[in-house]
Amino acid sequence: QFRTYPACPTSKCSNKKVMQEDDVWTCALCDGRFEEPNYRYILNCIITDHTSDLYVSFFNEHGTTLLGVDANDWEKLDAEEKSLKLHDAVNQPLLTKVRGKNETYQEQSRPKYTAVDVTYLEQDCLEEIKALNAKLGAY
């Protein structure tokens, strides 16, 4: 699942916006009024390796890394350009650090995973693999 949402352009807020009839965006949290919102990403993806797959949420910063374009520019692309960007991002090797936590909803506990760091792997990633193996060996 892939979405962008209009957010408050002030750096402290990032709250979702509601557009008024007079084409002015308002923020319910900070009571700000803006001509243009700051669009942000919410990406829900499946990460797969040889052991399993995992549903992970990627937010704005990491969505920009994955797609190579920030959400404001994404909103200006036509459907064909968006399709090409998505095609380029799919099935690429990534080094992804993920944070997991249990959330309870309607008395059911479920794990929720969020990306905290995303880096595209280069074709020659032997040094990265050696460093990861050394970290694993420390446990």
CSV table of N, CA and C in Angstrom, one decimal:
chain,number,residue,atom,x,y,z
A,1,GLN,N,0.9,-1.2,0.0
A,1,GLN,CA,0.0,0.0,0.0
A,1,GLN,C,0.9,1.2,0.0
A,2,PHE,N,0.5,2.2,-0.8
A,2,PHE,CA,1.3,3.4,-1.0
A,2,PHE,C,0.5,4.6,-1.0
A,3,ARG,N,0.9,5.6,-0.1
A,3,ARG,CA,0.1,6.8,0.0
A,3,ARG,C,1.0,8.0,0.2
A,4,THR,N,0.5,9.2,-0.2
A,4,THR,CA,1.0,10.4,0.3
A,4,THR,C,-0.1,11.1,1.0
A,5,TYR,N,0.2,12.0,1.9
A,5,TYR,CA,-0.8,12.8,2.6
A,5,TYR,C,-0.3,14.2,2.8
A,6,PRO,N,-1.3,15.1,2.7
A,6,PRO,CA,-0.9,16.6,2.9
A,6,PRO,C,-0.7,16.8,4.4
A,7,ALA,N,0.5,17.4,4.7
A,7,ALA,CA,0.8,17.6,6.1
A,7,ALA,C,1.1,19.1,6.3
A,8,CYS,N,1.1,19.5,7.6
A,8,CYS,CA,1.4,20.8,8.0
A,8,CYS,C,2.9,21.2,7.6
A,9,PRO,N,3.2,22.3,6.9
A,9,PRO,CA,4.5,22.6,6.5
A,9,PRO,C,5.4,23.1,7.6
A,10,THR,N,4.9,23.3,8.8
A,10,THR,CA,5.8,23.7,9.9
A,10,THR,C,6.5,22.5,10.4
A,11,SER,N,7.8,22.7,10.8
A,11,SER,CA,8.7,21.5,11.1
A,11,SER,C,8.2,20.8,12.4
A,12,LYS,N,7.6,21.5,13.3
A,12,LYS,CA,7.2,20.9,14.6
A,12,LYS,C,5.9,20.1,14.5
A,13,CYS,N,5.1,20.2,13.4
A,13,CYS,CA,3.8,19.7,13.4
A,13,CYS,C,3.6,18.4,12.6
A,14,SER,N,3.7,18.5,11.3
A,14,SER,CA,3.5,17.4,10.3
A,14,SER,C,2.1,16.7,10.5
A,15,ASN,N,1.2,17.4,11.0
A,15,ASN,CA,-0.2,16.8,11.2
A,15,ASN,C,-0.9,16.8,9.8
A,16,LYS,N,-1.8,15.9,9.6
A,16,LYS,CA,-2.6,15.8,8.4
A,16,LYS,C,-3.5,17.1,8.3
A,17,LYS,N,-3.7,17.5,7.1
A,17,LYS,CA,-4.4,18.7,6.8
A,17,LYS,C,-5.8,18.5,6.3
A,18,VAL,N,-6.7,19.5,6.4
A,18,VAL,CA,-8.0,19.5,5.9
A,18,VAL,C,-8.1,20.7,5.0
A,19,MET,N,-8.6,20.6,3.7
A,19,MET,CA,-8.7,21.7,2.8
A,19,MET,C,-10.0,22.4,3.0
A,20,GLN,N,-10.0,23.7,3.1
A,20,GLN,CA,-11.2,24.5,3.3
A,20,GLN,C,-11.8,24.8,1.9
A,21,GLU,N,-13.0,25.4,1.8
A,21,GLU,CA,-13.6,25.7,0.6
A,21,GLU,C,-12.8,26.9,-0.2
A,22,ASP,N,-12.2,27.7,0.6
A,22,ASP,CA,-11.5,28.8,0.0
A,22,ASP,C,-10.0,28.5,-0.5
A,23,ASP,N,-9.8,27.2,-0.7
A,23,ASP,CA,-8.5,26.6,-1.2
A,23,ASP,C,-7.3,26.9,-0.2
A,24,VAL,N,-7.7,27.0,1.1
A,24,VAL,CA,-6.6,27.2,2.1
A,24,VAL,C,-6.6,26.0,2.9
A,25,TRP,N,-5.4,25.5,3.2
A,25,TRP,CA,-5.2,24.3,4.0
A,25,TRP,C,-5.1,24.7,5.4
A,26,THR,N,-5.7,24.0,6.3
A,26,THR,CA,-5.7,24.4,7.7
A,26,THR,C,-5.1,23.2,8.5
A,27,CYS,N,-4.5,23.5,9.6
A,27,CYS,CA,-4.0,22.5,10.5
A,27,CYS,C,-4.8,22.5,11.8
A,28,ALA,N,-5.4,21.4,12.2
A,28,ALA,CA,-6.2,21.4,13.4
A,28,ALA,C,-5.3,21.4,14.6
A,29,LEU,N,-4.1,20.9,14.5
A,29,LEU,CA,-3.2,20.9,15.7
A,29,LEU,C,-2.6,22.2,16.1
A,30,CYS,N,-2.1,22.9,15.1
A,30,CYS,CA,-1.4,24.2,15.4
A,30,CYS,C,-2.2,25.4,14.9
A,31,ASP,N,-3.4,25.2,14.4
A,31,ASP,CA,-4.3,26.2,13.9
A,31,ASP,C,-3.7,27.1,12.8
A,32,GLY,N,-2.7,26.5,12.1
A,32,GLY,CA,-2.1,27.3,11.0
A,32,GLY,C,-2.9,27.2,9.7
A,33,ARG,N,-2.8,28.2,8.9
A,33,ARG,CA,-3.4,28.3,7.6
A,33,ARG,C,-2.4,28.4,6.5
A,34,PHE,N,-2.4,27.6,5.5
A,34,PHE,CA,-1.3,27.6,4.5
A,34,PHE,C,-1.9,27.4,3.1
A,35,GLU,N,-1.2,28.0,2.1
A,35,GLU,CA,-1.6,27.9,0.7
A,35,GLU,C,-1.3,26.5,0.1
A,36,GLU,N,-0.1,26.0,0.6
A,36,GLU,CA,0.3,24.7,0.1
A,36,GLU,C,0.7,23.8,1.3
A,37,PRO,N,0.3,22.5,1.2
A,37,PRO,CA,0.8,21.6,2.3
A,37,PRO,C,2.2,21.1,1.9
A,38,ASN,N,2.7,20.4,2.9
A,38,ASN,CA,4.0,19.6,2.6
A,38,ASN,C,3.6,18.1,2.6
A,39,TYR,N,3.6,17.5,1.4
A,39,TYR,CA,3.2,16.1,1.3
A,39,TYR,C,4.3,15.2,1.9
A,40,ARG,N,3.8,14.1,2.5
A,40,ARG,CA,4.6,13.1,3.2
A,40,ARG,C,4.2,11.7,2.7
A,41,TYR,N,5.1,10.8,2.8
A,41,TYR,CA,4.9,9.4,2.4
A,41,TYR,C,4.4,8.5,3.6
A,42,ILE,N,3.6,7.5,3.3
A,42,ILE,CA,3.4,6.4,4.1
A,42,ILE,C,3.4,5.2,3.1
A,43,LEU,N,4.4,4.3,3.3
A,43,LEU,CA,4.5,3.1,2.4
A,43,LEU,C,4.4,1.9,3.3
A,44,ASN,N,3.6,1.0,3.0
A,44,ASN,CA,3.5,-0.3,3.6
A,44,ASN,C,4.0,-1.3,2.6
A,45,CYS,N,5.1,-2.0,2.9
A,45,CYS,CA,5.8,-2.8,2.0
A,45,CYS,C,6.0,-4.2,2.6
A,46,ILE,N,6.3,-5.2,1.7
A,46,ILE,CA,6.8,-6.5,2.2
A,46,ILE,C,8.2,-6.6,1.9
A,47,ILE,N,9.0,-6.8,2.9
A,47,ILE,CA,10.5,-7.1,2.7
A,47,ILE,C,10.7,-8.6,2.7
A,48,THR,N,11.4,-9.1,1.8
A,48,THR,CA,11.6,-10.5,1.6
A,48,THR,C,13.1,-10.9,1.5
A,49,ASP,N,13.5,-11.9,2.2
A,49,ASP,CA,14.8,-12.5,2.0
A,49,ASP,C,14.7,-14.0,1.9
A,50,HIS,N,15.8,-14.7,1.9
A,50,HIS,CA,15.7,-16.2,1.8
A,50,HIS,C,15.1,-16.9,3.0
A,51,THR,N,14.9,-16.2,4.1
A,51,THR,CA,14.3,-16.8,5.3
A,51,THR,C,12.8,-16.6,5.4
A,52,SER,N,12.3,-15.5,5.1
A,52,SER,CA,10.9,-15.1,5.3
A,52,SER,C,10.6,-13.8,4.7
A,53,ASP,N,9.4,-13.3,5.0
A,53,ASP,CA,9.0,-12.0,4.6
A,53,ASP,C,8.4,-11.2,5.8
A,54,LEU,N,8.4,-9.9,5.7
A,54,LEU,CA,8.0,-9.1,6.8
A,54,LEU,C,7.3,-7.9,6.3
A,55,TYR,N,6.1,-7.5,6.9
A,55,TYR,CA,5.4,-6.3,6.5
A,55,TYR,C,6.0,-5.1,7.3
A,56,VAL,N,6.5,-4.1,6.6
A,56,VAL,CA,7.2,-3.0,7.2
A,56,VAL,C,6.6,-1.7,6.7
A,57,SER,N,6.4,-0.7,7.6
A,57,SER,CA,6.0,0.6,7.2
A,57,SER,C,7.2,1.5,7.1
A,58,PHE,N,7.2,2.3,5.9
A,58,PHE,CA,8.2,3.2,5.7
A,58,PHE,C,7.6,4.6,5.7
A,59,PHE,N,8.1,5.5,6.4
A,59,PHE,CA,7.6,6.9,6.5
A,59,PHE,C,8.4,7.8,5.6
A,60,ASN,N,8.1,9.1,5.7
A,60,ASN,CA,8.5,10.1,4.7
A,60,ASN,C,10.0,10.0,4.3
A,61,GLU,N,10.9,10.1,5.2
A,61,GLU,CA,12.4,10.1,4.9
A,61,GLU,C,12.8,8.8,4.1
A,62,HIS,N,12.3,7.7,4.6
A,62,HIS,CA,12.7,6.4,3.9
A,62,HIS,C,11.9,6.2,2.6
A,63,GLY,N,10.7,6.7,2.5
A,63,GLY,CA,10.0,6.7,1.2
A,63,GLY,C,10.7,7.5,0.2
A,64,THR,N,11.3,8.6,0.6
A,64,THR,CA,12.1,9.4,-0.3
A,64,THR,C,13.3,8.6,-0.8
A,65,THR,N,14.0,7.9,0.1
A,65,THR,CA,15.1,7.1,-0.2
A,65,THR,C,14.7,6.0,-1.2
A,66,LEU,N,13.6,5.3,-0.9
A,66,LEU,CA,13.2,4.2,-1.8
A,66,LEU,C,12.8,4.7,-3.2
A,67,LEU,N,12.1,5.8,-3.3
A,67,LEU,CA,11.6,6.2,-4.6
A,67,LEU,C,12.5,7.2,-5.3
A,68,GLY,N,13.4,7.8,-4.6
A,68,GLY,CA,14.3,8.7,-5.2
A,68,GLY,C,13.8,10.1,-5.5
A,69,VAL,N,12.6,10.4,-4.9
A,69,VAL,CA,11.9,11.7,-5.1
A,69,VAL,C,11.1,12.0,-3.9
A,70,ASP,N,11.1,13.2,-3.4
A,70,ASP,CA,10.3,13.5,-2.2
A,70,ASP,C,8.9,13.6,-2.6
A,71,ALA,N,8.0,13.5,-1.5
A,71,ALA,CA,6.6,13.4,-1.7
A,71,ALA,C,6.0,14.6,-2.4
A,72,ASN,N,6.5,15.8,-2.2
A,72,ASN,CA,6.0,17.0,-2.9
A,72,ASN,C,6.2,16.9,-4.4
A,73,ASP,N,7.4,16.4,-4.8
A,73,ASP,CA,7.7,16.2,-6.2
A,73,ASP,C,6.9,15.1,-6.8
A,74,TRP,N,6.7,14.0,-6.0
A,74,TRP,CA,5.9,12.9,-6.4
A,74,TRP,C,4.5,13.3,-6.8
A,75,GLU,N,3.9,14.2,-6.0
A,75,GLU,CA,2.5,14.7,-6.3
A,75,GLU,C,2.5,15.4,-7.7
A,76,LYS,N,3.6,15.9,-8.2
A,76,LYS,CA,3.6,16.6,-9.5
A,76,LYS,C,3.8,15.7,-10.7
A,77,LEU,N,4.2,14.4,-10.4
A,77,LEU,CA,4.5,13.5,-11.5
A,77,LEU,C,3.2,13.0,-12.1
A,78,ASP,N,3.2,12.6,-13.4
A,78,ASP,CA,2.1,12.0,-14.0
A,78,ASP,C,2.1,10.5,-13.7
A,79,ALA,N,1.0,9.8,-14.1
A,79,ALA,CA,0.9,8.4,-13.8
A,79,ALA,C,2.0,7.5,-14.4
A,80,GLU,N,2.5,7.8,-15.6
A,80,GLU,CA,3.5,7.1,-16.2
A,80,GLU,C,4.8,7.2,-15.5
A,81,GLU,N,5.2,8.5,-15.1
A,81,GLU,CA,6.4,8.7,-14.3
A,81,GLU,C,6.4,8.0,-13.0
A,82,LYS,N,5.2,8.0,-12.3
A,82,LYS,CA,5.1,7.3,-11.0
A,82,LYS,C,5.3,5.8,-11.2
A,83,SER,N,4.7,5.3,-12.3
A,83,SER,CA,4.8,3.9,-12.5
A,83,SER,C,6.3,3.5,-12.8
A,84,LEU,N,7.0,4.3,-13.5
A,84,LEU,CA,8.5,4.1,-13.7
A,84,LEU,C,9.3,4.1,-12.4
A,85,LYS,N,9.0,5.1,-11.6
A,85,LYS,CA,9.7,5.2,-10.3
A,85,LYS,C,9.4,4.0,-9.4
A,86,LEU,N,8.1,3.5,-9.4
A,86,LEU,CA,7.8,2.4,-8.6
A,86,LEU,C,8.5,1.1,-9.1
A,87,HIS,N,8.5,1.0,-10.4
A,87,HIS,CA,9.2,-0.2,-11.1
A,87,HIS,C,10.6,-0.2,-10.7
A,88,ASP,N,11.3,1.0,-10.7
A,88,ASP,CA,12.7,1.0,-10.4
A,88,ASP,C,13.0,0.7,-9.0
A,89,ALA,N,12.0,1.0,-8.1
A,89,ALA,CA,12.2,0.7,-6.6
A,89,ALA,C,12.0,-0.7,-6.2
A,90,VAL,N,11.2,-1.4,-7.0
A,90,VAL,CA,10.8,-2.8,-6.6
A,90,VAL,C,12.0,-3.8,-6.9
A,91,ASN,N,12.1,-4.8,-6.0
A,91,ASN,CA,13.1,-5.8,-6.2
A,91,ASN,C,14.5,-5.4,-6.2
A,92,GLN,N,14.8,-4.3,-5.5
A,92,GLN,CA,16.2,-3.8,-5.4
A,92,GLN,C,16.7,-4.3,-4.0
A,93,PRO,N,18.0,-4.7,-4.0
A,93,PRO,CA,18.6,-5.1,-2.7
A,93,PRO,C,18.8,-3.9,-1.8
A,94,LEU,N,18.2,-4.0,-0.6
A,94,LEU,CA,18.3,-2.9,0.4
A,94,LEU,C,18.9,-3.5,1.7
A,95,LEU,N,19.6,-2.6,2.4
A,95,LEU,CA,19.9,-2.8,3.8
A,95,LEU,C,19.0,-2.0,4.6
A,96,THR,N,18.1,-2.7,5.4
A,96,THR,CA,17.0,-2.0,6.1
A,96,THR,C,17.1,-2.4,7.6
A,97,LYS,N,17.2,-1.3,8.4
A,97,LYS,CA,17.1,-1.6,9.9
A,97,LYS,C,15.6,-1.3,10.2
A,98,VAL,N,15.1,-2.3,11.0
A,98,VAL,CA,13.7,-2.3,11.3
A,98,VAL,C,13.5,-2.3,12.8
A,99,ARG,N,12.5,-1.5,13.3
A,99,ARG,CA,12.2,-1.6,14.7
A,99,ARG,C,10.8,-2.3,14.8
A,100,GLY,N,10.7,-3.2,15.8
A,100,GLY,CA,9.5,-3.9,16.0
A,100,GLY,C,8.9,-3.7,17.3
A,101,LYS,N,7.6,-3.7,17.4
A,101,LYS,CA,6.9,-3.6,18.7
A,101,LYS,C,5.6,-4.3,18.6
A,102,ASN,N,5.1,-4.7,19.8
A,102,ASN,CA,3.7,-5.2,19.8
A,102,ASN,C,2.7,-4.2,20.0
A,103,GLU,N,1.6,-4.2,19.3
A,103,GLU,CA,0.5,-3.3,19.5
A,103,GLU,C,-0.7,-4.1,19.7
A,104,THR,N,-1.6,-3.6,20.6
A,104,THR,CA,-2.8,-4.2,20.9
A,104,THR,C,-4.0,-3.4,20.3
A,105,TYR,N,-4.8,-4.2,19.6
A,105,TYR,CA,-6.0,-3.6,19.0
A,105,TYR,C,-7.2,-4.5,19.2
A,106,GLN,N,-8.2,-4.1,19.8
A,106,GLN,CA,-9.4,-4.9,20.1
A,106,GLN,C,-9.0,-6.2,20.8
A,107,GLU,N,-8.1,-6.0,21.8
A,107,GLU,CA,-7.6,-7.1,22.7
A,107,GLU,C,-6.8,-8.2,22.0
A,108,GLN,N,-6.3,-7.8,20.8
A,108,GLN,CA,-5.4,-8.7,20.1
A,108,GLN,C,-4.0,-8.1,19.9
A,109,SER,N,-3.0,-8.8,20.3
A,109,SER,CA,-1.7,-8.2,20.2
A,109,SER,C,-1.1,-8.7,18.9
A,110,ARG,N,-0.5,-7.7,18.2
A,110,ARG,CA,0.2,-8.0,16.9
A,110,ARG,C,1.5,-7.2,16.8
A,111,PRO,N,2.5,-7.8,16.1
A,111,PRO,CA,3.7,-7.1,15.9
A,111,PRO,C,3.6,-6.0,14.8
A,112,LYS,N,4.2,-4.9,15.0
A,112,LYS,CA,4.3,-3.8,14.0
A,112,LYS,C,5.7,-3.5,13.8
A,113,TYR,N,6.1,-3.4,12.5
A,113,TYR,CA,7.5,-3.1,12.1
A,113,TYR,C,7.6,-1.8,11.4
A,114,THR,N,8.6,-1.0,11.7
A,114,THR,CA,8.8,0.3,11.1
A,114,THR,C,10.3,0.4,10.7
A,115,ALA,N,10.5,0.9,9.5
A,115,ALA,CA,11.9,1.1,9.0
A,115,ALA,C,12.5,2.3,9.7
A,116,VAL,N,13.7,2.1,10.2
A,116,VAL,CA,14.4,3.2,10.9
A,116,VAL,C,15.6,3.6,10.1
A,117,ASP,N,16.1,2.8,9.1
A,117,ASP,CA,17.2,3.2,8.3
A,117,ASP,C,17.1,2.4,7.0
A,118,VAL,N,17.3,3.0,5.9
A,118,VAL,CA,17.2,2.3,4.6
A,118,VAL,C,18.4,2.8,3.7
A,119,THR,N,19.1,1.8,3.2
A,119,THR,CA,20.2,2.1,2.3
A,119,THR,C,20.2,1.1,1.1
A,120,TYR,N,20.3,1.6,-0.1
A,120,TYR,CA,20.4,0.7,-1.3
A,120,TYR,C,21.8,0.1,-1.2
A,121,LEU,N,21.8,-1.2,-1.5
A,121,LEU,CA,23.1,-1.9,-1.5
A,121,LEU,C,23.7,-1.8,-2.9
A,122,GLU,N,25.0,-1.6,-3.0
A,122,GLU,CA,25.7,-1.5,-4.3
A,122,GLU,C,25.9,-2.9,-4.8
A,123,GLN,N,26.2,-3.1,-6.0
A,123,GLN,CA,26.4,-4.4,-6.6
A,123,GLN,C,27.5,-5.2,-5.9
A,124,ASP,N,28.6,-4.4,-5.5
A,124,ASP,CA,29.7,-5.1,-4.8
A,124,ASP,C,29.5,-4.7,-3.3
A,125,CYS,N,28.8,-5.5,-2.6
A,125,CYS,CA,28.5,-5.2,-1.2
A,125,CYS,C,29.2,-6.1,-0.2
A,126,LEU,N,30.4,-6.7,-0.6
A,126,LEU,CA,31.1,-7.6,0.2
A,126,LEU,C,31.5,-7.0,1.5
A,127,GLU,N,32.0,-5.8,1.5
A,127,GLU,CA,32.4,-5.2,2.8
A,127,GLU,C,31.3,-5.0,3.7
A,128,GLU,N,30.1,-4.6,3.3
A,128,GLU,CA,28.9,-4.5,4.1
A,128,GLU,C,28.5,-5.9,4.7
A,129,ILE,N,28.6,-6.9,3.9
A,129,ILE,CA,28.3,-8.3,4.4
A,129,ILE,C,29.3,-8.7,5.5
A,130,LYS,N,30.6,-8.4,5.3
A,130,LYS,CA,31.6,-8.8,6.3
A,130,LYS,C,31.3,-8.0,7.6
A,131,ALA,N,31.0,-6.8,7.5
A,131,ALA,CA,30.7,-6.0,8.7
A,131,ALA,C,29.5,-6.5,9.5
A,132,LEU,N,28.5,-6.9,8.7
A,132,LEU,CA,27.3,-7.4,9.4
A,132,LEU,C,27.6,-8.8,10.0
A,133,ASN,N,28.3,-9.6,9.3
A,133,ASN,CA,28.7,-10.9,9.9
A,133,ASN,C,29.5,-10.7,11.2
A,134,ALA,N,30.4,-9.7,11.2
A,134,ALA,CA,31.2,-9.5,12.4
A,134,ALA,C,30.3,-9.0,13.6
A,135,LYS,N,29.3,-8.2,13.3
A,135,LYS,CA,28.3,-7.8,14.3
A,135,LYS,C,27.5,-9.0,14.8
A,136,LEU,N,27.1,-9.9,13.9
A,136,LEU,CA,26.3,-11.1,14.3
A,136,LEU,C,27.2,-12.0,15.2
A,137,GLY,N,28.5,-12.1,14.8
A,137,GLY,CA,29.4,-12.9,15.6
A,137,GLY,C,29.6,-12.5,17.0
A,138,ALA,N,29.4,-11.2,17.2
A,138,ALA,CA,29.6,-10.6,18.6
A,138,ALA,C,28.5,-11.1,19.6
A,139,TYR,N,27.4,-11.6,19.0
A,139,TYR,CA,26.3,-12.1,19.9
A,139,TYR,C,26.6,-13.6,20.2
